[in-house]
mmCIF file of C-alpha atoms in Angstrom:
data_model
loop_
_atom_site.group_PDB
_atom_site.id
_atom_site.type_symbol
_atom_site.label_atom_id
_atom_site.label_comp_id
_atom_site.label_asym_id
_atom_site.label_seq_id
_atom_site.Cartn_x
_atom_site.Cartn_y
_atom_site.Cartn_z
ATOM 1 C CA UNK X 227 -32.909 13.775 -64.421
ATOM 2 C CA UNK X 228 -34.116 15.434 -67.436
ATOM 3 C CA UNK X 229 -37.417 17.165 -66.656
ATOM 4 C CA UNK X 230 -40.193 17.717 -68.993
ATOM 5 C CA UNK X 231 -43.554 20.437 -68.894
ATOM 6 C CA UNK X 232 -45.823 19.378 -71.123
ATOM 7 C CA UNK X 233 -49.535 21.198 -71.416
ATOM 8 C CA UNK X 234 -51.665 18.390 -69.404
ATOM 9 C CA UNK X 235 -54.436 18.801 -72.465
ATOM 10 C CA UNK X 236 -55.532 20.266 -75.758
ATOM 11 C CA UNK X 237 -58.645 20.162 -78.086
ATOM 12 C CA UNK X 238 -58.694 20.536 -81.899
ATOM 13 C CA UNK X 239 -60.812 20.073 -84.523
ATOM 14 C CA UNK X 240 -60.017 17.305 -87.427
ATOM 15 C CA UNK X 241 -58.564 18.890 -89.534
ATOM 16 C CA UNK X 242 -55.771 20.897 -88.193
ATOM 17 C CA UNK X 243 -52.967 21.286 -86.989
ATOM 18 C CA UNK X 244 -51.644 20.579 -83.635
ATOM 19 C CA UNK X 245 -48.246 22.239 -81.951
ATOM 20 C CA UNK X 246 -47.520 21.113 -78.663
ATOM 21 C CA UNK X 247 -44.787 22.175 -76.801
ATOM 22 C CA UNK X 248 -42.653 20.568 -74.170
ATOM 23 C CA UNK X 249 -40.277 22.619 -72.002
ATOM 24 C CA UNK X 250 -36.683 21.282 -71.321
ATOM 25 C CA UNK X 251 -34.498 23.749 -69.618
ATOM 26 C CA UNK X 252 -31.750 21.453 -67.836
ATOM 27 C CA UNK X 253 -31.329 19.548 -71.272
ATOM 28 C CA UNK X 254 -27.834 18.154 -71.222
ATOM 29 C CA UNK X 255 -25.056 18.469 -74.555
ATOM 30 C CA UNK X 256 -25.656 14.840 -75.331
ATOM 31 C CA UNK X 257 -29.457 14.230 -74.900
ATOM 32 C CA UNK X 258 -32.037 13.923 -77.291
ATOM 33 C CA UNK X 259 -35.678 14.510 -77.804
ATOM 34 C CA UNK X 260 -37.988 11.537 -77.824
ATOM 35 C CA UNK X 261 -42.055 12.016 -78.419
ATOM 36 C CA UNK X 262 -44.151 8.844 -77.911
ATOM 37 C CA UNK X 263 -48.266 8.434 -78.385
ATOM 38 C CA UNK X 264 -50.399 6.345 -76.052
ATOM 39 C CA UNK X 265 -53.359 5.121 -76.714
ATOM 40 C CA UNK X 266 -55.704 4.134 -74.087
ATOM 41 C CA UNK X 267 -54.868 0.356 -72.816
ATOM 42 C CA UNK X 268 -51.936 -0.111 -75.119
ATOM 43 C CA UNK X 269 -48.174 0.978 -74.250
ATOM 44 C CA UNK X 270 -46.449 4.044 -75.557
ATOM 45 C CA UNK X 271 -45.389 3.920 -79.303
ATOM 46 C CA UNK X 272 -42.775 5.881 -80.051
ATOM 47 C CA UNK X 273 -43.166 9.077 -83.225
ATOM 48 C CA UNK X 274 -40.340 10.736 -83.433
ATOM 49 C CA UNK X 275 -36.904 11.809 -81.871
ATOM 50 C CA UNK X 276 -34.726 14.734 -83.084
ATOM 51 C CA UNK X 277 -31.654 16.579 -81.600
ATOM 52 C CA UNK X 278 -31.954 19.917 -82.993
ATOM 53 C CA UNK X 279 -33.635 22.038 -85.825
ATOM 54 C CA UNK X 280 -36.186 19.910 -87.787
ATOM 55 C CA UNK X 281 -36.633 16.796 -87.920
ATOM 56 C CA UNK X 282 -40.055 15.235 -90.178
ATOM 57 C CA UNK X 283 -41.039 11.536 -90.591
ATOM 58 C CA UNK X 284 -44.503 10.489 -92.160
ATOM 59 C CA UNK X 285 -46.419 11.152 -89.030
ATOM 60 C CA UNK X 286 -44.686 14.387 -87.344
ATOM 61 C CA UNK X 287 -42.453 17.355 -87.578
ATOM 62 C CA UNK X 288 -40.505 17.946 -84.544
ATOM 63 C CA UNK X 289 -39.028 21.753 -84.540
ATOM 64 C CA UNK X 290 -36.524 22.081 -82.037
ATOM 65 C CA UNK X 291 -34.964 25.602 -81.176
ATOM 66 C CA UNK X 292 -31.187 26.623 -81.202
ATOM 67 C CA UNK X 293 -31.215 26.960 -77.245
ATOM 68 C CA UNK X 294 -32.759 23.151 -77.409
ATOM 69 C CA UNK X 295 -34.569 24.231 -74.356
ATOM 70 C CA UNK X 296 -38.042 23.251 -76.087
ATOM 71 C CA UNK X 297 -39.357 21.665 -78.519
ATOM 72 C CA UNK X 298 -42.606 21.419 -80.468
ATOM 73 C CA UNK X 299 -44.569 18.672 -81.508
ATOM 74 C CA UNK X 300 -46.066 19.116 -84.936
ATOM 75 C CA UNK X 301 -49.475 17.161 -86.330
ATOM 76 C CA UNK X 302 -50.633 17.714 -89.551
ATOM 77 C CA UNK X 303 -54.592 17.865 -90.150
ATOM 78 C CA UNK X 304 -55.263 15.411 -87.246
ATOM 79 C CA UNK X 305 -57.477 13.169 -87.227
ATOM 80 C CA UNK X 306 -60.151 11.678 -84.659
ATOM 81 C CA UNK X 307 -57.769 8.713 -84.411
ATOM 82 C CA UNK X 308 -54.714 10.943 -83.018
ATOM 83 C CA UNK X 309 -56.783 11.707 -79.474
ATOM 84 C CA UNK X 310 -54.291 10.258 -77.494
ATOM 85 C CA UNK X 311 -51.909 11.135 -74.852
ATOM 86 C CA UNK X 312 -48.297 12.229 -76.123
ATOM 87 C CA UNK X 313 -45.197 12.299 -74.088
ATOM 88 C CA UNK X 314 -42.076 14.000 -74.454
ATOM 89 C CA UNK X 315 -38.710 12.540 -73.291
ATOM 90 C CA UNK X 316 -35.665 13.856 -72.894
ATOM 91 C CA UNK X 317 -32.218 11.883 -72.096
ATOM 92 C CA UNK X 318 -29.686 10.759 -73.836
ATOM 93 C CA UNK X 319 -30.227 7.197 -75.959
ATOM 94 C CA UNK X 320 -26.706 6.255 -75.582
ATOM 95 C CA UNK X 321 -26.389 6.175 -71.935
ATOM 96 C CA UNK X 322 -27.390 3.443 -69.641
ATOM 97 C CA UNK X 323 -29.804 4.608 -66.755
ATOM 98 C CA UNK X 324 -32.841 5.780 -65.990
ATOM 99 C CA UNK X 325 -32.030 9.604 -66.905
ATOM 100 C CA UNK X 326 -34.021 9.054 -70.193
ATOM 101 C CA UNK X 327 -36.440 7.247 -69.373
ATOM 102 C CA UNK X 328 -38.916 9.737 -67.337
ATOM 103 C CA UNK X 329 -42.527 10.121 -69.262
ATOM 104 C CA UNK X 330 -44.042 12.351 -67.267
ATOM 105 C CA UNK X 331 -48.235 12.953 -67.221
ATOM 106 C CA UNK X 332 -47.935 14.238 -71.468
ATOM 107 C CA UNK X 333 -50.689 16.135 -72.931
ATOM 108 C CA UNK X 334 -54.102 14.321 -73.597
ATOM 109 C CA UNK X 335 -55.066 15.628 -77.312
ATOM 110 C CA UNK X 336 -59.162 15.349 -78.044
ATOM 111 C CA UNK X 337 -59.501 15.566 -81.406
ATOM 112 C CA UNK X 338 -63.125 17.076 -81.682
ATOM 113 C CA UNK X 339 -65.256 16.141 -85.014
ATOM 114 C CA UNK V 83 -43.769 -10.386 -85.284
ATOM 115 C CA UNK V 84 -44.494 -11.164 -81.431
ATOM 116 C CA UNK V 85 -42.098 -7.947 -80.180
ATOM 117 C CA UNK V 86 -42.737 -7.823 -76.879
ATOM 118 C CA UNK V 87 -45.167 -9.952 -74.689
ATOM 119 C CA UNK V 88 -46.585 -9.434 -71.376
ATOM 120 C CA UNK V 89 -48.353 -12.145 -69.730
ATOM 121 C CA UNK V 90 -50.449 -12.477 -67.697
ATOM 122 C CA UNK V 91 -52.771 -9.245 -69.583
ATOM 123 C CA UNK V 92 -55.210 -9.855 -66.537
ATOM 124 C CA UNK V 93 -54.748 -10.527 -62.897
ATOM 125 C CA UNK V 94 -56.818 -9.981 -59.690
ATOM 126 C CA UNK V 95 -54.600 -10.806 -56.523
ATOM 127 C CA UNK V 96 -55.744 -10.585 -52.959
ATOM 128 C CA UNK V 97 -53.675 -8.421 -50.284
ATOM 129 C CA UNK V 98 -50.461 -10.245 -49.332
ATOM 130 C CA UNK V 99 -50.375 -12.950 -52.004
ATOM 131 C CA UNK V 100 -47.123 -13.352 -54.299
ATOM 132 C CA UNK V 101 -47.092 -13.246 -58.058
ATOM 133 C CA UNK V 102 -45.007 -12.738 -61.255
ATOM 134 C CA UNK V 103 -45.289 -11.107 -64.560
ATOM 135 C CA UNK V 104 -43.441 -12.334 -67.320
ATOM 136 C CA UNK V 105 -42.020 -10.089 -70.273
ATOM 137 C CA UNK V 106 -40.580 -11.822 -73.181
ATOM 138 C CA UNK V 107 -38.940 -9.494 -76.256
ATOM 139 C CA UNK V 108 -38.275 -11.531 -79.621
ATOM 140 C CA UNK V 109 -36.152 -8.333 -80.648
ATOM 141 C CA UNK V 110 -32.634 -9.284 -79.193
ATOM 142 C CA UNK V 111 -32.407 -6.014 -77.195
ATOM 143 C CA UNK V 112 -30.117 -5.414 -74.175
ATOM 144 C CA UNK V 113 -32.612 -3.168 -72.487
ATOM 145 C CA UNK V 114 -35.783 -4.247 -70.686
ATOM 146 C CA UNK V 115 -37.817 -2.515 -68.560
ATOM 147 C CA UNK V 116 -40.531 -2.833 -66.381
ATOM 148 C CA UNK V 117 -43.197 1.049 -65.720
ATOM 149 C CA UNK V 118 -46.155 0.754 -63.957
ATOM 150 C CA UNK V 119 -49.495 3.316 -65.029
ATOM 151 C CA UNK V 120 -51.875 4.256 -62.480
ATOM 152 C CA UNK V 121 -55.227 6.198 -64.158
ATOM 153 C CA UNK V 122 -54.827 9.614 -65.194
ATOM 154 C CA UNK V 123 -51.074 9.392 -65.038
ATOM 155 C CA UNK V 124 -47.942 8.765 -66.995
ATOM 156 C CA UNK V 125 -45.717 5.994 -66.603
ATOM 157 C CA UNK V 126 -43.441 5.430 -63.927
ATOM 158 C CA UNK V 127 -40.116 3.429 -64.210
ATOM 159 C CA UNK V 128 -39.846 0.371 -61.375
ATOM 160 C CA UNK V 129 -36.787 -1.418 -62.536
ATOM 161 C CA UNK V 130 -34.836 -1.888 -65.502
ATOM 162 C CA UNK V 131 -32.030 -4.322 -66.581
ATOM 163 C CA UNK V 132 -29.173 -3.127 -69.558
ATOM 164 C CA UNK V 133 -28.676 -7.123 -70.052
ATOM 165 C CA UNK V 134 -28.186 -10.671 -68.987
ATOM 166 C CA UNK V 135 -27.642 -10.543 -65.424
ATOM 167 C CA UNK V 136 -28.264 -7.142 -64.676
ATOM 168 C CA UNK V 137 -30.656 -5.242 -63.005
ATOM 169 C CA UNK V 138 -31.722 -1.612 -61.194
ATOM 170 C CA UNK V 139 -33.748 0.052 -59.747
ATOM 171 C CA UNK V 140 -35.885 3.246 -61.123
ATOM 172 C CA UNK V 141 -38.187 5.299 -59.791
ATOM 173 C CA UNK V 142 -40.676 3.145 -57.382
ATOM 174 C CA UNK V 143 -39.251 0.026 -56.914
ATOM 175 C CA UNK V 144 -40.483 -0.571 -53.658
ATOM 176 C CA UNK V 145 -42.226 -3.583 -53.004
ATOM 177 C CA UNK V 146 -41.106 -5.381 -56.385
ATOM 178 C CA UNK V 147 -38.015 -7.802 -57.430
ATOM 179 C CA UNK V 148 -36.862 -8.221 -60.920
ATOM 180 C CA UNK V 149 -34.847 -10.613 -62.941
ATOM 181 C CA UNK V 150 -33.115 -11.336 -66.349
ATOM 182 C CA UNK V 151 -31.925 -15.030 -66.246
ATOM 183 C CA UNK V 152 -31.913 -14.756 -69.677
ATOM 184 C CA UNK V 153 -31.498 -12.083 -72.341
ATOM 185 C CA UNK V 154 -34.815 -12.330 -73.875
ATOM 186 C CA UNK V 155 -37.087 -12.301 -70.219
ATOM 187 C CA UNK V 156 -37.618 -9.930 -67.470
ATOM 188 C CA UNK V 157 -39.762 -10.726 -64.635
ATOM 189 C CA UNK V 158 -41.588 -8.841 -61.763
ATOM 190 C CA UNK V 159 -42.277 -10.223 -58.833
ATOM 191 C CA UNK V 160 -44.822 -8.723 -56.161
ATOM 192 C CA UNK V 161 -43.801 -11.010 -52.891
ATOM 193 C CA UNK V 162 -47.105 -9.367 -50.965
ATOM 194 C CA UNK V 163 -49.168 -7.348 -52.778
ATOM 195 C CA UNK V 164 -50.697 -4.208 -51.418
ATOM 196 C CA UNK V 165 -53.842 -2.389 -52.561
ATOM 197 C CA UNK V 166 -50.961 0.167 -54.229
ATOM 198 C CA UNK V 167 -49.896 -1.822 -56.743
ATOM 199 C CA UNK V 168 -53.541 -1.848 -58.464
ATOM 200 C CA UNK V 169 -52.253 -0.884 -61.579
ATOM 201 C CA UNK V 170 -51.255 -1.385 -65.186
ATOM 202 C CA UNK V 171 -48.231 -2.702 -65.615
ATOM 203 C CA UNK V 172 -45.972 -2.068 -69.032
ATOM 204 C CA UNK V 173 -43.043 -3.620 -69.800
ATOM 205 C CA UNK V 174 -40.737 -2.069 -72.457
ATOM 206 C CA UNK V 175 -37.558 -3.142 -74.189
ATOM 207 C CA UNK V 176 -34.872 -1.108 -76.343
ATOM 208 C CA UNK V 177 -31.517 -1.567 -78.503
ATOM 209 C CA UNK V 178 -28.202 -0.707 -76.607
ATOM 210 C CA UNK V 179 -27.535 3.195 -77.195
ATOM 211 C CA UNK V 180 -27.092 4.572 -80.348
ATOM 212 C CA UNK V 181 -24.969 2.705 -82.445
ATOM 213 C CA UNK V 182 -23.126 5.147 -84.388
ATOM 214 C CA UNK V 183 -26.667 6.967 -84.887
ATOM 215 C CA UNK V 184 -28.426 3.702 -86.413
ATOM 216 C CA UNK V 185 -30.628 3.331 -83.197
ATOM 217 C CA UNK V 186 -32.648 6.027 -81.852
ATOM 218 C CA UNK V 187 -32.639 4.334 -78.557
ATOM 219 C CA UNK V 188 -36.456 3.882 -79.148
ATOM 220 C CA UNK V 189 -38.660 1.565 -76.496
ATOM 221 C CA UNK V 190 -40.583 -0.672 -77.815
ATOM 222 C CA UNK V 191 -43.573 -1.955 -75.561
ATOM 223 C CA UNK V 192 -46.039 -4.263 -74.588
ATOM 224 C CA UNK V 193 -49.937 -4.361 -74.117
ATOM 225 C CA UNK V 194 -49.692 -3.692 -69.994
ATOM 226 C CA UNK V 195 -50.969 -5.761 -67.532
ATOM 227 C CA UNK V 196 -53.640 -4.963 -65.714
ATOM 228 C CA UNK V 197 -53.305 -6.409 -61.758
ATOM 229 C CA UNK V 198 -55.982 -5.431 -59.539
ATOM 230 C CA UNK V 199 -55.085 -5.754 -55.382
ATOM 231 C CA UNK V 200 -58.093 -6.288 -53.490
#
């Protein structure tokens, strides 16, 4: 199983931007990176996936290192309506199994006014 | 644009009695899944199916039964419920693997049940 370490929380202001890292060191050749964002009392909604170097959709930037043994999380100029909790999730999409599938406790964002 | 639906969204079940959740995906995937979310924590996977037919077991699957009859359900059963299943419940579903790099393997989920044992 593909293990995660996430930061359990941050704080930012609106405004700024947010890196958060997650920690993969047993990542396997074939997996991928998956973030998702919970809010409370709704399921996880997924933000962005990449498998190495950048990748950048209209919410996130996800910058993922040569070693692929992290990755980072980017939001630009949150907002009070990214407080949420994020999870990172690595495994590989094209397998059957539970092996990308673990979430993990992510890393509670508070985005302070 | 129903996606996935969980119903019941509310349930209060006294210890020992039997019950069933019903998930329901309008999306055609082969993947369901079924992660339950106790407070302050992340989601853990209880079963999962990868289609018709099919099921497994994840993480904590103790003291639940699944099945997918058909394609498009996936139901939990608690047979006696136990003041540690007080939890919210998510059910999830996703396309089959990549697909030549079309799919990103992405879960799709519902709005949780809550189910409180007392």
């Amino acid at each position: 199983l593909a293990k995660t370490t996430q930061p359990i929380s941050m704080d930012s202001y609106e405004g700024q931007e947010v890196n958060i890292t997650c920690s993969h060191n047993n990542i396997a050749t074939n997996d991928y990176i998956t973030w998702y964002q919970q809010f409370p009392s709704q399921g996880p909604r997924f933000i962005i996936q990449g498998y190495k170097t950048k990748v950048t959709n209209e919410v996130a930037s996800l910058f993922i290192p040569a070693d692929r043994k992290s990755s980072t999380l980017s939001l630009p100029r949150v907002s009070l309506s990214d407080t949420a909790v994020y999870y990172c999730l690595v495994g590989d999409p094209d397998q059957t199994g539970a092996n990308n599938l673990f979430f993990g406790t992510g890393t509670r964002l508070t985005v302070i006014p | 644009n129903a996606g996935v639906t969980q119903t019941p969204k509310f349930r209060v079940l006294k210890t020992g009695q039997s019950m069933t959740l019903l998930c329901a995906q309008d999306m055609n995937h082969e993947y369901m899944y079924w992660y339950r979310q106790d407070p302050g924590m992340g989601l853990r996977l209880i079963h999962y199916s990868v289609g018709e037919g099919t099921t497994a077991k994840g993480e904590v699957p103790d003291g639940y039964n699944v099945s997918r009859l058909k394609k498009q359900n996936f139901l939990l059963g608690l047979e006696s419920a136990a003041p540690s299943q007080t939890s919210v419940y998510f059910c999830a579903s996703s396309p089959a693997g990549l697909a030549g790099g079309i799919n990103t393997g992405e879960l799709f989920f519902g709005e949780g049940s809550r189910l409180t044992v007392l």
